[in-house]
Coordinates of C-alpha atoms and ligand atoms in Angstrom, one line a residue:
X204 CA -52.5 12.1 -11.0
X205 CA -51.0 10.3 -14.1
X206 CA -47.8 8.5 -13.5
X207 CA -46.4 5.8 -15.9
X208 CA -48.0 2.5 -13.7
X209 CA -48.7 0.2 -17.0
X210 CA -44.7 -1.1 -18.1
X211 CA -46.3 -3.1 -20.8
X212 CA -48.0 -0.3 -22.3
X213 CA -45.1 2.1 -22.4
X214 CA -43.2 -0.3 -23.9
X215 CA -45.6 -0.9 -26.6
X216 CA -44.9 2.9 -27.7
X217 CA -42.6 3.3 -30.6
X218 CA -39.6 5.7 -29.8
X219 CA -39.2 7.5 -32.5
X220 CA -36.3 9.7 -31.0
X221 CA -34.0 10.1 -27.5
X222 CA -35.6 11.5 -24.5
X223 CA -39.2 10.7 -25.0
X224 CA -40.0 11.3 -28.5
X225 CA -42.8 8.5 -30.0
X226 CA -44.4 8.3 -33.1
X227 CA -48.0 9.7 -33.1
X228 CA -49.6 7.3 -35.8
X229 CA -48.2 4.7 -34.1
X230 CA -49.9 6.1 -30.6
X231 CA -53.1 6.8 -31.9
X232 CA -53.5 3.3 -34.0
X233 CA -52.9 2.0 -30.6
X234 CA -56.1 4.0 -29.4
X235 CA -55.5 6.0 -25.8
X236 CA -56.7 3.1 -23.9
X237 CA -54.0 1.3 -25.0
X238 CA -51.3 4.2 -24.3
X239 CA -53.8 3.7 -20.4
X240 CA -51.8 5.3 -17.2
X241 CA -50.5 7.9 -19.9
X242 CA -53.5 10.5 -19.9
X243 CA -54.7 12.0 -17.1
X244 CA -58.9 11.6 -16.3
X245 CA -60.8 10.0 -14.0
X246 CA -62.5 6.4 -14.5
X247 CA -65.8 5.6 -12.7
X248 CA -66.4 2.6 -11.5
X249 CA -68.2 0.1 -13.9
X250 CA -72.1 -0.1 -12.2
X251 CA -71.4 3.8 -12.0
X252 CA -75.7 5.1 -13.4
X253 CA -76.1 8.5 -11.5
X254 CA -74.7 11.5 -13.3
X255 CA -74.7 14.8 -11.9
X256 CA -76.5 17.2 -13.1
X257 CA -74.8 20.9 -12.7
X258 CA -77.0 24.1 -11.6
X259 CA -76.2 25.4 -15.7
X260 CA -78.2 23.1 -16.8
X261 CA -81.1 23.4 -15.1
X262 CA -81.7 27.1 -15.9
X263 CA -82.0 29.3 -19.1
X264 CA -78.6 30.6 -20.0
X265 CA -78.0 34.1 -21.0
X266 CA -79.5 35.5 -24.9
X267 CA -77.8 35.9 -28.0
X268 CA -75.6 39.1 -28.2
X269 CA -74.4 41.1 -31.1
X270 CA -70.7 40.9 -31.0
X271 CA -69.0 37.9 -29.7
X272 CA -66.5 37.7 -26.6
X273 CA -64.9 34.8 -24.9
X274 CA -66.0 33.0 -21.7
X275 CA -64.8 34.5 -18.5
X276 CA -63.6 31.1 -17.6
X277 CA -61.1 31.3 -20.2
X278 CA -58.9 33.7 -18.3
X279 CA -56.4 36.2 -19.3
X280 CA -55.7 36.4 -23.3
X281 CA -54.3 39.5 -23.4
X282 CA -51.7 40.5 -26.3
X283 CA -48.4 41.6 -24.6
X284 CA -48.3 44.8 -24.8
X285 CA -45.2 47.3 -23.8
X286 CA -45.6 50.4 -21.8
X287 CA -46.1 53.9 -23.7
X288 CA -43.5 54.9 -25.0
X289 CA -42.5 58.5 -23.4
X290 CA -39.9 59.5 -26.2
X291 CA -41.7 58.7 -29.6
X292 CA -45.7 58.9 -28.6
X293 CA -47.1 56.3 -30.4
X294 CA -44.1 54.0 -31.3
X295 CA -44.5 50.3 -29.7
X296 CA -45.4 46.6 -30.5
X297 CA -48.0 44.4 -28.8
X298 CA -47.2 40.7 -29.6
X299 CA -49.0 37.9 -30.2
X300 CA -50.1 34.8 -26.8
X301 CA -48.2 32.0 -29.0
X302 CA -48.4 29.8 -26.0
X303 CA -51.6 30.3 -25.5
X304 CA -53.1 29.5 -28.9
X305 CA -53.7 26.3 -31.1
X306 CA -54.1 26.2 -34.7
X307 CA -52.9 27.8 -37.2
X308 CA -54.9 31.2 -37.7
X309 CA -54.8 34.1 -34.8
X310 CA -57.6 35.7 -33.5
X311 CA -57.9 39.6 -34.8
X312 CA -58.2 40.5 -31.1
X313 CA -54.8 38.7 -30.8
X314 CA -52.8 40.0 -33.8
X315 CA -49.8 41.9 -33.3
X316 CA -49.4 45.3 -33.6
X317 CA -46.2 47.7 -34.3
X318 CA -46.8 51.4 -35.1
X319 CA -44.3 53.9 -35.2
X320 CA -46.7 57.0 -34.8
X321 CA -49.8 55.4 -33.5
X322 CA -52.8 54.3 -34.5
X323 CA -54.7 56.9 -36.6
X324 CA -58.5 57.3 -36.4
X325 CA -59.6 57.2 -39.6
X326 CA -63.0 57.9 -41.5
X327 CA -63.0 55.7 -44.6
X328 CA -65.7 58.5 -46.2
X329 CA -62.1 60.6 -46.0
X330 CA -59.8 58.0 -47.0
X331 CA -58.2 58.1 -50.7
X332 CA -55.6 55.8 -52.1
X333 CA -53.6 57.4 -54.9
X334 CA -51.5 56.1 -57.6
X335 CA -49.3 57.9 -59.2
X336 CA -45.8 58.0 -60.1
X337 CA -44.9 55.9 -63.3
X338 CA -48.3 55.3 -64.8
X339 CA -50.2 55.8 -67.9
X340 CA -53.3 57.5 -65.6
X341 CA -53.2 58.4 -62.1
X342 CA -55.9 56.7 -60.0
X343 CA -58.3 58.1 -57.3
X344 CA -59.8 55.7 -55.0
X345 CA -62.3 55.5 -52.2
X346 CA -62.8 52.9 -50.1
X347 CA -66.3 52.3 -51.6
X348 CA -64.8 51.4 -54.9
X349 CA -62.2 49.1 -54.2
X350 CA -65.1 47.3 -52.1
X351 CA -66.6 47.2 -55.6
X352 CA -63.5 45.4 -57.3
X353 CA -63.0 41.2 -57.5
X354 CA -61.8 40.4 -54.1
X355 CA -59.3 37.5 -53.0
X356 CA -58.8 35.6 -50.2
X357 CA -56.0 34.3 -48.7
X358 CA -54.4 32.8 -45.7
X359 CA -51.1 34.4 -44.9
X360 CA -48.7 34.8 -41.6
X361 CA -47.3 38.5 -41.0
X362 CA -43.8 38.5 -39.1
X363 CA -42.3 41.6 -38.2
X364 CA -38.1 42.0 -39.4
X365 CA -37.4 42.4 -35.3
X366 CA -39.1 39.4 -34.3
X367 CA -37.5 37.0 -32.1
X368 CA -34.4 39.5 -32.1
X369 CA -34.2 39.2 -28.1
X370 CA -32.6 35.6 -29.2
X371 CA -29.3 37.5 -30.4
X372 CA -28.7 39.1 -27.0
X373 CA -25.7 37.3 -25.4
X374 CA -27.4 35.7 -22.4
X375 CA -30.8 34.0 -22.8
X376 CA -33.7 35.8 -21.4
X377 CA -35.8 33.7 -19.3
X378 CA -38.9 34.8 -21.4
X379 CA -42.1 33.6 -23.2
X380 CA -42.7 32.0 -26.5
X381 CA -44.6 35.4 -27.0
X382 CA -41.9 38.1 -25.2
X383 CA -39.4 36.1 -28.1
X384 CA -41.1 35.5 -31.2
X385 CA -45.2 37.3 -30.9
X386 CA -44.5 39.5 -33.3
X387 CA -45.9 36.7 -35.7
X388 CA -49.9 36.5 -36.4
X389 CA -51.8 34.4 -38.9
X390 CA -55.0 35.6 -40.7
X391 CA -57.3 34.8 -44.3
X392 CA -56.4 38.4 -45.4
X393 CA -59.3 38.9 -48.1
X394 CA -58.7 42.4 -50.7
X395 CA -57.7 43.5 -53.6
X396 CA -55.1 42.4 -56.3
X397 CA -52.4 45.5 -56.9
X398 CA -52.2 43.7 -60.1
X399 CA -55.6 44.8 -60.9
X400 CA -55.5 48.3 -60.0
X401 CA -51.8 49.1 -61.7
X402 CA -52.9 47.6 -64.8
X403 CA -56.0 49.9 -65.0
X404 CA -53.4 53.1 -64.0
X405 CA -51.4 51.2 -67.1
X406 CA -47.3 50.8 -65.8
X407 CA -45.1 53.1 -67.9
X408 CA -42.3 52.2 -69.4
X409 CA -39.1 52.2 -66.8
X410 CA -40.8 51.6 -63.5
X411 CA -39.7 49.3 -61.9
X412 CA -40.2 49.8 -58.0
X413 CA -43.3 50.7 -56.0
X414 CA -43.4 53.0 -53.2
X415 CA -46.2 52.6 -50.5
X416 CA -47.0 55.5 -47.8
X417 CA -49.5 54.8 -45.0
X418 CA -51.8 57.9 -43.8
X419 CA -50.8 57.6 -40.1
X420 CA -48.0 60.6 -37.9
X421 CA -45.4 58.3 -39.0
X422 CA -46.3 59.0 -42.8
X423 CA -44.4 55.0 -42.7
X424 CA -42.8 54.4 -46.1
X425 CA -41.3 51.6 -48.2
X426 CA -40.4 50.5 -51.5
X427 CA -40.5 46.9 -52.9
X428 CA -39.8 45.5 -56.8
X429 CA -42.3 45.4 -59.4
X430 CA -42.4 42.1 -59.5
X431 CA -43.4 41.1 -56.7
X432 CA -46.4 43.8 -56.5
X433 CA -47.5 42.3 -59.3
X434 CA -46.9 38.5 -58.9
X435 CA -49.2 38.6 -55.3
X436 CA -49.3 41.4 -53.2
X437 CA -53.1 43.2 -52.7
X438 CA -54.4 45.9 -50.9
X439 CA -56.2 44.5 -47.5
X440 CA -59.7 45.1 -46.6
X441 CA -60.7 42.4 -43.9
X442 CA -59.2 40.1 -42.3
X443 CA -60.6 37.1 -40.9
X444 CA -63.4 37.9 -42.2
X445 CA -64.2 41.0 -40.6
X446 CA -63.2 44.6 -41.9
X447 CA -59.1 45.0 -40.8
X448 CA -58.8 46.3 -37.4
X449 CA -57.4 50.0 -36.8
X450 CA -54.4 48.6 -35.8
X451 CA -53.8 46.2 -38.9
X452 CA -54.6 50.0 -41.0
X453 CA -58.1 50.3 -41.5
X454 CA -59.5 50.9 -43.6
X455 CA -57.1 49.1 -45.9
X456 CA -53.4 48.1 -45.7
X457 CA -51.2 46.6 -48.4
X458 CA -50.4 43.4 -47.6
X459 CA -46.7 41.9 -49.0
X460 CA -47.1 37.8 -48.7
X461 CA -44.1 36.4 -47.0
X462 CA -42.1 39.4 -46.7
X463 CA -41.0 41.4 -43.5
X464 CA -44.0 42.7 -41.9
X465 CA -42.8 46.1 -42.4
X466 CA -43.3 46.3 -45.7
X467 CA -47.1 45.4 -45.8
X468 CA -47.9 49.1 -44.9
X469 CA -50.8 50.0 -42.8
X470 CA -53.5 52.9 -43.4
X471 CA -52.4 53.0 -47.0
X472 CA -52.8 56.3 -49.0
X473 CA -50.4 56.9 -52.0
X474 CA -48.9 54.3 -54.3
X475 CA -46.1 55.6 -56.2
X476 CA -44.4 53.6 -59.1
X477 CA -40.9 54.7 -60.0
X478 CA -37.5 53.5 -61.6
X479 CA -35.8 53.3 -58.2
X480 CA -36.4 52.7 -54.6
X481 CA -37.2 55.9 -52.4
X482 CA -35.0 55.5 -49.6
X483 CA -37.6 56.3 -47.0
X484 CA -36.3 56.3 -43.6
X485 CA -37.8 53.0 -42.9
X486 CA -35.6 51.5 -45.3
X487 CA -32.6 53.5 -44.7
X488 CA -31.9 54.3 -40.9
X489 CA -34.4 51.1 -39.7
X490 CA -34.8 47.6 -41.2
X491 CA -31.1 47.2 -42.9
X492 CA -28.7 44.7 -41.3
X493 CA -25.9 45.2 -40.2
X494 CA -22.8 42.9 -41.4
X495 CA -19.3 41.6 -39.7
X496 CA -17.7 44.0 -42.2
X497 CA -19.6 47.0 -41.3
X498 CA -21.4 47.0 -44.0
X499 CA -25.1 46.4 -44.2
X500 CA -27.5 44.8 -46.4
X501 CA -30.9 46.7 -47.9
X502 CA -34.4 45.3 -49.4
X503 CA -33.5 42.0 -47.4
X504 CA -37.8 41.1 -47.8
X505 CA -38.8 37.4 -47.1
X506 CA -38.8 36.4 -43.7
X507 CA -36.4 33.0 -43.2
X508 CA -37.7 29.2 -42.8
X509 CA -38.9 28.8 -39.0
X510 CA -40.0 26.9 -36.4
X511 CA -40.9 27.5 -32.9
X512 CA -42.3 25.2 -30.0
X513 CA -45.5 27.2 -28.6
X514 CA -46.2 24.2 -25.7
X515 CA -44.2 23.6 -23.9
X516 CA -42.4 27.2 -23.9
X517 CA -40.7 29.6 -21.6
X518 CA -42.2 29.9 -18.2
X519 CA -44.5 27.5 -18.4
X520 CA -44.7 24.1 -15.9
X521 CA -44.6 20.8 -16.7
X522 CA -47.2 19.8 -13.7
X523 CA -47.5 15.9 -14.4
X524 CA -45.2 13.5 -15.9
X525 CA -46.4 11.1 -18.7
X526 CA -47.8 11.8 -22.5
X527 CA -47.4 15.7 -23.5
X528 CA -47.9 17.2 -26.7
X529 CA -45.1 18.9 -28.6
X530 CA -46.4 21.3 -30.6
X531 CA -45.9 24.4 -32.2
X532 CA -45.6 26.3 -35.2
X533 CA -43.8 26.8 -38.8
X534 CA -43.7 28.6 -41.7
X535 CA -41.6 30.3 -45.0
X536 CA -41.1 33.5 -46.3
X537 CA -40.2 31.3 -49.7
X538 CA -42.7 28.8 -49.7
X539 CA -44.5 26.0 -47.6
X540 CA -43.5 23.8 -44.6
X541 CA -42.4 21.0 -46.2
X542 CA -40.8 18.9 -42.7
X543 CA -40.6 19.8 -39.2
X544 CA -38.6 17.7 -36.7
X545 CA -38.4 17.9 -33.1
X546 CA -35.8 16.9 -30.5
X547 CA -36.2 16.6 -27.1
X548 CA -32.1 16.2 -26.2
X549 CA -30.8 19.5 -27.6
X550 CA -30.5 18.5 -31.4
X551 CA -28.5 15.2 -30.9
X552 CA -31.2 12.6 -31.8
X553 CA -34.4 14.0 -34.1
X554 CA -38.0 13.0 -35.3
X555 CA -40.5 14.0 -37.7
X556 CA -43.6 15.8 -36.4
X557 CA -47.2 15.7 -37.9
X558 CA -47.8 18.8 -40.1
X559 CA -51.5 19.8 -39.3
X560 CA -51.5 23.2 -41.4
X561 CA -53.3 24.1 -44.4
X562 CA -50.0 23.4 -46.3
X563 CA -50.4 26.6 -48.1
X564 CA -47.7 29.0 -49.3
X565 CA -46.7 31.6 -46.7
X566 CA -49.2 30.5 -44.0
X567 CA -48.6 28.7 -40.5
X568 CA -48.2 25.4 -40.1
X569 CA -49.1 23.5 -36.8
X570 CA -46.8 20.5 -36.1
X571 CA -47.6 18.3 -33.2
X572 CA -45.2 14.8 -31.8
X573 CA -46.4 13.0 -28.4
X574 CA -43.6 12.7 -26.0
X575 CA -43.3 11.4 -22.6
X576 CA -41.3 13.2 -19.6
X577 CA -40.2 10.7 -17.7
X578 CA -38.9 13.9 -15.0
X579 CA -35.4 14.0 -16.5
X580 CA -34.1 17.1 -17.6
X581 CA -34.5 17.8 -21.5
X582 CA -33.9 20.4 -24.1
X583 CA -36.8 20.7 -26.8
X584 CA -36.0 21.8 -30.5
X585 CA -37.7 22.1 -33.5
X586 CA -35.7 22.9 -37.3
X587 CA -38.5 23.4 -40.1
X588 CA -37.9 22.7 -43.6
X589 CA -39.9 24.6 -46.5
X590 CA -40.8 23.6 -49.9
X591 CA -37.4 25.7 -51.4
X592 CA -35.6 23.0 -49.7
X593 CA -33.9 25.3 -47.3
X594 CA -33.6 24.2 -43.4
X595 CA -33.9 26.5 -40.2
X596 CA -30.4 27.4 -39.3
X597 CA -29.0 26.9 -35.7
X598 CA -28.6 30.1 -33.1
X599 CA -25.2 30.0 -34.0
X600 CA -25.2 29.6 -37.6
X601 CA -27.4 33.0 -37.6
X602 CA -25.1 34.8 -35.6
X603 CA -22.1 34.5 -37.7
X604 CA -23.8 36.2 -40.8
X605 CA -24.7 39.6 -39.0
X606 CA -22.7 42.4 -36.4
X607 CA -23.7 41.5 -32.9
X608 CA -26.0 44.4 -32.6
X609 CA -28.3 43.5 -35.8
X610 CA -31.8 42.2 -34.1
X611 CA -33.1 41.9 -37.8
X612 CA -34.5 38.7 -39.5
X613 CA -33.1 35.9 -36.7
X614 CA -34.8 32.3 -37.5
X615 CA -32.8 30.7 -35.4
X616 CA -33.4 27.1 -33.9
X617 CA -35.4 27.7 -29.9
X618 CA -34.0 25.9 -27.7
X619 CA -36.5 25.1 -24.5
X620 CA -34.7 23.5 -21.2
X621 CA -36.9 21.3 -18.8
X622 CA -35.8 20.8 -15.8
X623 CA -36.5 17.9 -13.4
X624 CA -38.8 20.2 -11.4
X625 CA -40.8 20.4 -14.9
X626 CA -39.6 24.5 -15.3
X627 CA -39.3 24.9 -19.0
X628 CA -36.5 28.0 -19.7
X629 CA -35.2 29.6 -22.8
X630 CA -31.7 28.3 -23.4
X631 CA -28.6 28.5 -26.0
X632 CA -28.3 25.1 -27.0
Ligands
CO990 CO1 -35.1 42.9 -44.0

């Protein structure tokens, strides 16, 4: 049981904003043992010799295996996946355990997944990607030559358009981190430049789009500019190291950096450069949002600046009071995480977090603040600012831009309630 016994030492702490917020450099110059009554652990006594030895250790433990899984004491990490749905077989998400994870890069187990027609079963001896369209030479490949082309590796996060889009319903859900905002994974995507391979088809004059079609029921389509195919999108052919999953489009998906997940088609076949978009229903009917006016904006591709508290978050229990963690994660469809700050009194009083990401372009970042809950009720924030300056907008400030029904790109500020029992809700702050 930790409760706040030493006055002198939580005095010592620097509050760095209302409600519990200290500053971290300041808390870990201190060392724990200064921050003592804080922490929760046990101290033995100071003759204490005799260590207990535990039954594991006094046996063999099991042999080596050939694929990997995690401990059975670790407990449920499931994705959270929806029921099958009756109406369009195959059409569904599974999103990401946010709450659950720490870091910056997401297990492939743990990924999220949306299909519209299911996930196809596909033989990469089969498999061709085409390009065609607007080039000097069409192209024929199989997956065994691309594995012969110069290869790149990068660390990326994926968002899907619709995530988070439960936060535009008019009464807050009493949800999790991951029923809100796990459609959001982070991986080293290794593949491909489309660079490479459209230079060798040679661009002809005109084009100016380029048109991707994945080889799954849903034949999913979409179009993006030239540009950005050739400033640094690539085909995909593992991810975290291992060959892309069936569900992330093996044996190869294109992969769009920054830009709503949809676009980054899965179980790509044909490449088509042309002089306009194509319209495809995925770009037409879905993934367009829908204005005040009635009118509705098209091509809307990089995902906003966000931020999101993963611990504590929705449904969980504050079971002690004393030092927590804040932490969480950011990122940019437009660049890096420049600044995350974190409030802990519904946006009224602020602090900087540390940034413990990679501080790459168009990856996670972790951010992380110590704060004490004294048992008072709270309201935890964070607002992320990225590297093109621009800062995560409020709930509200969202809102106004769309009609009430669009569930499309929402980056909105999360607003987590404690309550003096320790319940920690989703709230509109
Ligand atoms: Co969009």
């Amino acid at each position: 049981m930790s409760e706040i016994n030493n006055q002198n030492n939580k005095e010592s702490l620097e509050r760095v904003a209302a409600n519990g917020l200290i500053n971290r450099r300041h808390l870990l110059g201190l060392g724990l043992a200064g921050a003592g009554g804080l922490i929760s652990h046990s101290v033995l006594a100071a003759d204490s010799s005799r260590v207990e030895i535990p039954a594991w250790s006094k046996m063999p433990g099991r042999d080596p295996s050939g694929y990997g899984s995690p401990s059975s004491f670790v407990g449920s990490y499931q994705r959270l996946a929806g029921a099958p749905n009756a109406v369009l077989p195959g059409s569904g998400v599974s999103r990401t355990p946010l709450h659950l994870l720490q870091g910056n890069i997401t297990p492939n187990s743990l990924h999220f997944e949306r299909h519209h027609s299911g996930i196809p079963a596909i033989d990469p001896a089969q498999h061709r990607l085409v390009i065609h369209g607007m080039v000097r030479q069409p192209l024929e490949f199989s997956y065994e030559d691309l594995l012969a082309y110069p290869m790149q590796s990068r660390i990326y996060f994926l968002e899907c358009s619709g995530n988070s889009g439960a936060n535009t319903s008019a009464t807050a859900g009493d949800s999790s981190a991951a029923a809100i905002h796990g459609l959001l994974s982070c991986s080293e995507w290794t593949g491909v430049s489309l660079a490479t391979l459209l230079d060798e088809a040679g661009i002809a004059e005109g084009a100016t789009w380029v048109t991707s079609t994945g080889a799954d029921g849903a034949s999913m389509g979409r179009s993006i500019p030239l540009n950005k195919a050739l400033r640094d999108v690539f085909i995909a052919l593992y991810q975290n190291g291992e060959p892309i999953r069936p569900e992330q489009g093996y044996p190869m998906r294109l992969f769009v950096p920054g830009w709503e997940g949809n676009v980054s088609v899965k179980w790509l076949t044909q490449i088509k450069l042309a002089d306009s978009p194509a319209n495809f229903r995925d770009e037409t009917s879905k993934y367009t949002d829908l204005l005040p006016d009635g009118k509705a904006l098209q091509f809307t591709f990089p995902m906003g600046v966000k931020s999101l508290i993963t611990s504590p978050s929705g449904q969980m229990s504050l079971r002690r009071q004393g030092l927590h963690e804040v932490s969480g994660v950011a990122w940019s469809g437009s660049g890096a995480i420049s600044r995350v700050e974190v409030s802990a009194d519904g946006g009224r009083s602020w602090a900087d977090a540390h940034l413990d990401g990679t501080g790459q372009d168009l990856a996670l970042t972790r951010f992380r603040i110590p704060w004490i809950w004294e048992g008072g009720p709270a309201v935890l924030q964070s607002r992320a600012t990225d590297s093109a300056g621009q800062v995560q907008p409020t709930r509200a400030m969202v809102l106004a831009n769309y009609d009430a029904t669009n569930r499309y790109h929402f980056n909105g500020i999360q607003s987590w309630s404690v309550s003096a029992q320790g319940e920690v809700k989703n709230v509109y702050a």
